PDB file of C-alpha atoms in Angstrom:
ATOM      1  CA  MET O   1     -28.340 126.153 108.376  1.00 79.00           C
ATOM      2  CA  GLU O   2     -30.450 125.543 105.300  1.00 83.00           C
ATOM      3  CA  LYS O   3     -29.724 122.671 102.877  1.00 85.00           C
ATOM      4  CA  LEU O   4     -28.499 123.902  99.510  1.00 92.00           C
ATOM      5  CA  THR O   5     -29.611 122.797  96.065  1.00 93.00           C
ATOM      6  CA  GLN O   6     -27.111 120.961  93.875  1.00 93.00           C
ATOM      7  CA  LYS O   7     -26.391 124.124  91.839  1.00 95.00           C
ATOM      8  CA  GLU O   8     -25.961 126.184  95.020  1.00 96.00           C
ATOM      9  CA  GLU O   9     -23.517 123.582  96.336  1.00 94.00           C
ATOM     10  CA  GLU O  10     -21.551 123.755  93.071  1.00 95.00           C
ATOM     11  CA  VAL O  11     -21.234 127.522  93.413  1.00 96.00           C
ATOM     12  CA  MET O  12     -20.269 127.203  97.080  1.00 97.00           C
ATOM     13  CA  GLN O  13     -17.620 124.604  96.178  1.00 96.00           C
ATOM     14  CA  ALA O  14     -16.180 127.137  93.736  1.00 96.00           C
ATOM     15  CA  LEU O  15     -16.242 129.922  96.338  1.00 97.00           C
ATOM     16  CA  TRP O  16     -14.681 127.704  99.014  1.00 97.00           C
ATOM     17  CA  HIS O  17     -11.921 126.922  96.550  1.00 97.00           C
ATOM     18  CA  LEU O  18     -11.425 130.489  95.295  1.00 97.00           C
ATOM     19  CA  GLU O  19     -11.974 132.076  98.764  1.00 96.00           C
ATOM     20  CA  ASN O  20     -13.347 135.246  97.146  1.00 95.00           C
ATOM     21  CA  ALA O  21     -14.393 135.912  93.589  1.00 97.00           C
ATOM     22  CA  PHE O  22     -16.404 137.962  91.175  1.00 97.00           C
ATOM     23  CA  VAL O  23     -19.255 136.174  89.384  1.00 96.00           C
ATOM     24  CA  LYS O  24     -17.204 135.912  86.171  1.00 95.00           C
ATOM     25  CA  GLU O  25     -14.453 134.108  88.116  1.00 96.00           C
ATOM     26  CA  ILE O  26     -16.987 131.666  89.551  1.00 96.00           C
ATOM     27  CA  VAL O  27     -18.363 131.025  86.050  1.00 95.00           C
ATOM     28  CA  SER O  28     -14.833 130.394  84.825  1.00 94.00           C
ATOM     29  CA  HIS O  29     -14.108 128.033  87.743  1.00 95.00           C
ATOM     30  CA  LEU O  30     -17.244 126.076  86.841  1.00 94.00           C
ATOM     31  CA  ASN O  31     -15.737 125.639  83.346  1.00 88.00           C
ATOM     32  CA  GLY O  32     -18.489 127.676  81.722  1.00 74.00           C
ATOM     33  CA  THR O  33     -21.117 125.010  82.451  1.00 81.00           C
ATOM     34  CA  ASN O  34     -23.454 127.724  83.754  1.00 88.00           C
ATOM     35  CA  HIS O  35     -24.383 131.035  82.182  1.00 93.00           C
ATOM     36  CA  TYR O  36     -23.228 134.231  83.906  1.00 94.00           C
ATOM     37  CA  ASN O  37     -26.818 135.290  84.742  1.00 95.00           C
ATOM     38  CA  THR O  38     -27.587 131.875  86.246  1.00 95.00           C
ATOM     39  CA  VAL O  39     -24.521 131.987  88.501  1.00 96.00           C
ATOM     40  CA  SER O  40     -25.290 135.582  89.460  1.00 96.00           C
ATOM     41  CA  THR O  41     -28.823 134.570  90.508  1.00 97.00           C
ATOM     42  CA  ILE O  42     -27.502 131.608  92.515  1.00 97.00           C
ATOM     43  CA  VAL O  43     -24.946 133.819  94.284  1.00 97.00           C
ATOM     44  CA  ARG O  44     -27.681 136.290  95.248  1.00 96.00           C
ATOM     45  CA  LYS O  45     -29.776 133.417  96.649  1.00 97.00           C
ATOM     46  CA  LEU O  46     -26.752 132.234  98.621  1.00 97.00           C
ATOM     47  CA  GLU O  47     -26.371 135.749  99.958  1.00 96.00           C
ATOM     48  CA  GLU O  48     -30.039 135.762 101.052  1.00 95.00           C
ATOM     49  CA  LYS O  49     -29.468 132.415 102.791  1.00 95.00           C
ATOM     50  CA  LYS O  50     -26.450 133.952 104.576  1.00 95.00           C
ATOM     51  CA  TYR O  51     -23.940 131.581 102.969  1.00 97.00           C
ATOM     52  CA  VAL O  52     -21.978 134.314 101.203  1.00 97.00           C
ATOM     53  CA  GLY O  53     -21.115 137.917 101.821  1.00 97.00           C
ATOM     54  CA  TYR O  54     -19.712 140.482  99.453  1.00 97.00           C
ATOM     55  CA  GLU O  55     -17.423 143.445  99.153  1.00 96.00           C
ATOM     56  CA  ALA O  56     -18.669 146.199  96.836  1.00 95.00           C
ATOM     57  CA  PHE O  57     -16.457 147.706  94.143  1.00 92.00           C
ATOM     58  CA  GLY O  58     -18.642 150.350  92.560  1.00 92.00           C
ATOM     59  CA  LYS O  59     -21.460 148.502  90.812  1.00 91.00           C
ATOM     60  CA  THR O  60     -19.801 145.097  91.036  1.00 93.00           C
ATOM     61  CA  HIS O  61     -19.386 142.755  93.993  1.00 96.00           C
ATOM     62  CA  ARG O  62     -16.704 140.326  95.037  1.00 97.00           C
ATOM     63  CA  TYR O  63     -18.236 137.428  96.941  1.00 98.00           C
ATOM     64  CA  PHE O  64     -16.771 135.308  99.735  1.00 98.00           C
ATOM     65  CA  PRO O  65     -18.063 132.366 101.772  1.00 98.00           C
ATOM     66  CA  VAL O  66     -19.525 133.156 105.186  1.00 97.00           C
ATOM     67  CA  VAL O  67     -20.223 129.513 106.030  1.00 96.00           C
ATOM     68  CA  LYS O  68     -17.135 127.330 106.295  1.00 96.00           C
ATOM     69  CA  LYS O  69     -17.014 124.206 104.155  1.00 95.00           C
ATOM     70  CA  GLU O  70     -16.309 122.084 107.238  1.00 95.00           C
ATOM     71  CA  ASP O  71     -19.349 123.452 109.080  1.00 94.00           C
ATOM     72  CA  TYR O  72     -21.631 122.721 106.111  1.00 93.00           C
ATOM     73  CA  ARG O  73     -20.200 119.240 105.647  1.00 91.00           C
ATOM     74  CA  ASN O  74     -20.499 118.367 109.341  1.00 91.00           C
ATOM     75  CA  LYS O  75     -24.104 119.535 109.543  1.00 89.00           C
ATOM     76  CA  PHE O  76     -25.294 117.537 106.565  1.00 86.00           C
ATOM     77  CA  VAL O  77     -23.212 114.417 107.136  1.00 87.00           C
ATOM     78  CA  ASN O  78     -24.605 114.292 110.675  1.00 87.00           C
ATOM     79  CA  ASN O  79     -28.144 114.755 109.321  1.00 87.00           C
ATOM     80  CA  ALA O  80     -27.593 111.925 106.829  1.00 86.00           C
ATOM     81  CA  MET O  81     -26.228 109.742 109.634  1.00 88.00           C
ATOM     82  CA  THR O  82     -29.348 110.334 111.689  1.00 89.00           C
ATOM     83  CA  SER O  83     -31.845 110.085 108.838  1.00 89.00           C
ATOM     84  CA  TYR O  84     -30.438 107.167 106.860  1.00 90.00           C
ATOM     85  CA  PHE O  85     -28.172 105.189 109.197  1.00 90.00           C
ATOM     86  CA  ASN O  86     -29.956 105.405 112.580  1.00 91.00           C
ATOM     87  CA  SER O  87     -27.049 107.470 113.969  1.00 88.00           C
ATOM     88  CA  SER O  88     -24.742 104.481 113.496  1.00 88.00           C
ATOM     89  CA  TYR O  89     -21.324 104.884 111.911  1.00 85.00           C
ATOM     90  CA  LYS O  90     -21.206 101.088 111.623  1.00 87.00           C
ATOM     91  CA  ASN O  91     -24.374 101.146 109.500  1.00 89.00           C
ATOM     92  CA  MET O  92     -22.937 103.925 107.347  1.00 87.00           C
ATOM     93  CA  VAL O  93     -19.593 102.200 106.752  1.00 86.00           C
ATOM     94  CA  SER O  94     -21.284  98.858 106.046  1.00 87.00           C
ATOM     95  CA  PHE O  95     -23.520 100.622 103.516  1.00 89.00           C
ATOM     96  CA  PHE O  96     -20.462 101.916 101.647  1.00 85.00           C
ATOM     97  CA  ALA O  97     -18.814  98.479 101.847  1.00 85.00           C
ATOM     98  CA  LYS O  98     -21.922  96.750 100.438  1.00 87.00           C
ATOM     99  CA  GLU O  99     -22.184  99.332  97.654  1.00 85.00           C
ATOM    100  CA  GLU O 100     -18.478  98.767  96.929  1.00 83.00           C
ATOM    101  CA  LYS O 101     -17.748 102.446  97.519  1.00 85.00           C
ATOM    102  CA  ILE O 102     -14.969 101.643 100.001  1.00 86.00           C
ATOM    103  CA  SER O 103     -12.196  99.089  99.656  1.00 86.00           C
ATOM    104  CA  ALA O 104     -10.721  96.717 102.235  1.00 86.00           C
ATOM    105  CA  SER O 105      -7.475  98.711 102.197  1.00 90.00           C
ATOM    106  CA  GLU O 106      -9.390 101.933 102.899  1.00 89.00           C
ATOM    107  CA  LEU O 107     -11.160 100.208 105.792  1.00 87.00           C
ATOM    108  CA  ARG O 108      -7.778  99.096 107.162  1.00 89.00           C
ATOM    109  CA  GLU O 109      -6.568 102.721 106.951  1.00 90.00           C
ATOM    110  CA  ILE O 110      -9.638 103.852 108.886  1.00 87.00           C
ATOM    111  CA  LEU O 111      -8.992 101.176 111.535  1.00 87.00           C
ATOM    112  CA  GLU O 112      -5.374 102.326 111.837  1.00 89.00           C
ATOM    113  CA  MET O 113      -6.549 105.942 112.342  1.00 88.00           C
ATOM    114  CA  ILE O 114      -8.990 104.835 115.047  1.00 88.00           C
ATOM    115  CA  GLU O 115      -6.408 102.658 116.780  1.00 87.00           C
ATOM    116  CA  SER O 116      -3.757 105.397 116.709  1.00 87.00           C
ATOM    117  CA  LYS O 117      -6.199 107.835 118.381  1.00 81.00           C
ATOM    118  CA  GLU O 118      -6.918 105.301 121.153  1.00 73.00           C
ATOM    119  CA  LYS O 119      -3.246 105.163 122.192  1.00 63.00           C
TER     120      LYS O 119
END
């Protein structure tokens, strides 16, 4: 599975949310921050990369995600874990704690989830 650019990820986020959509619907979901032709080009690139498929309606296409959001997330979170945190969840969580991206109460919630799975 190939890593996506930021713009490709934005379009995929829209498609994962919409489930299937025409380019104009994707543009609308992105709040008009991208021009129709730009989004159309990105969608075609995503199709080439096998991230989206389409259903033809005459000359227009309705696009849908082929890659599940969870599969994409898992692949790239695991790659980040390996590349940046030496495959250590402890290193990753401590990074977020040091950067103040996670609170003590959120850490307690995580501990409770872990402890409830151990029972």
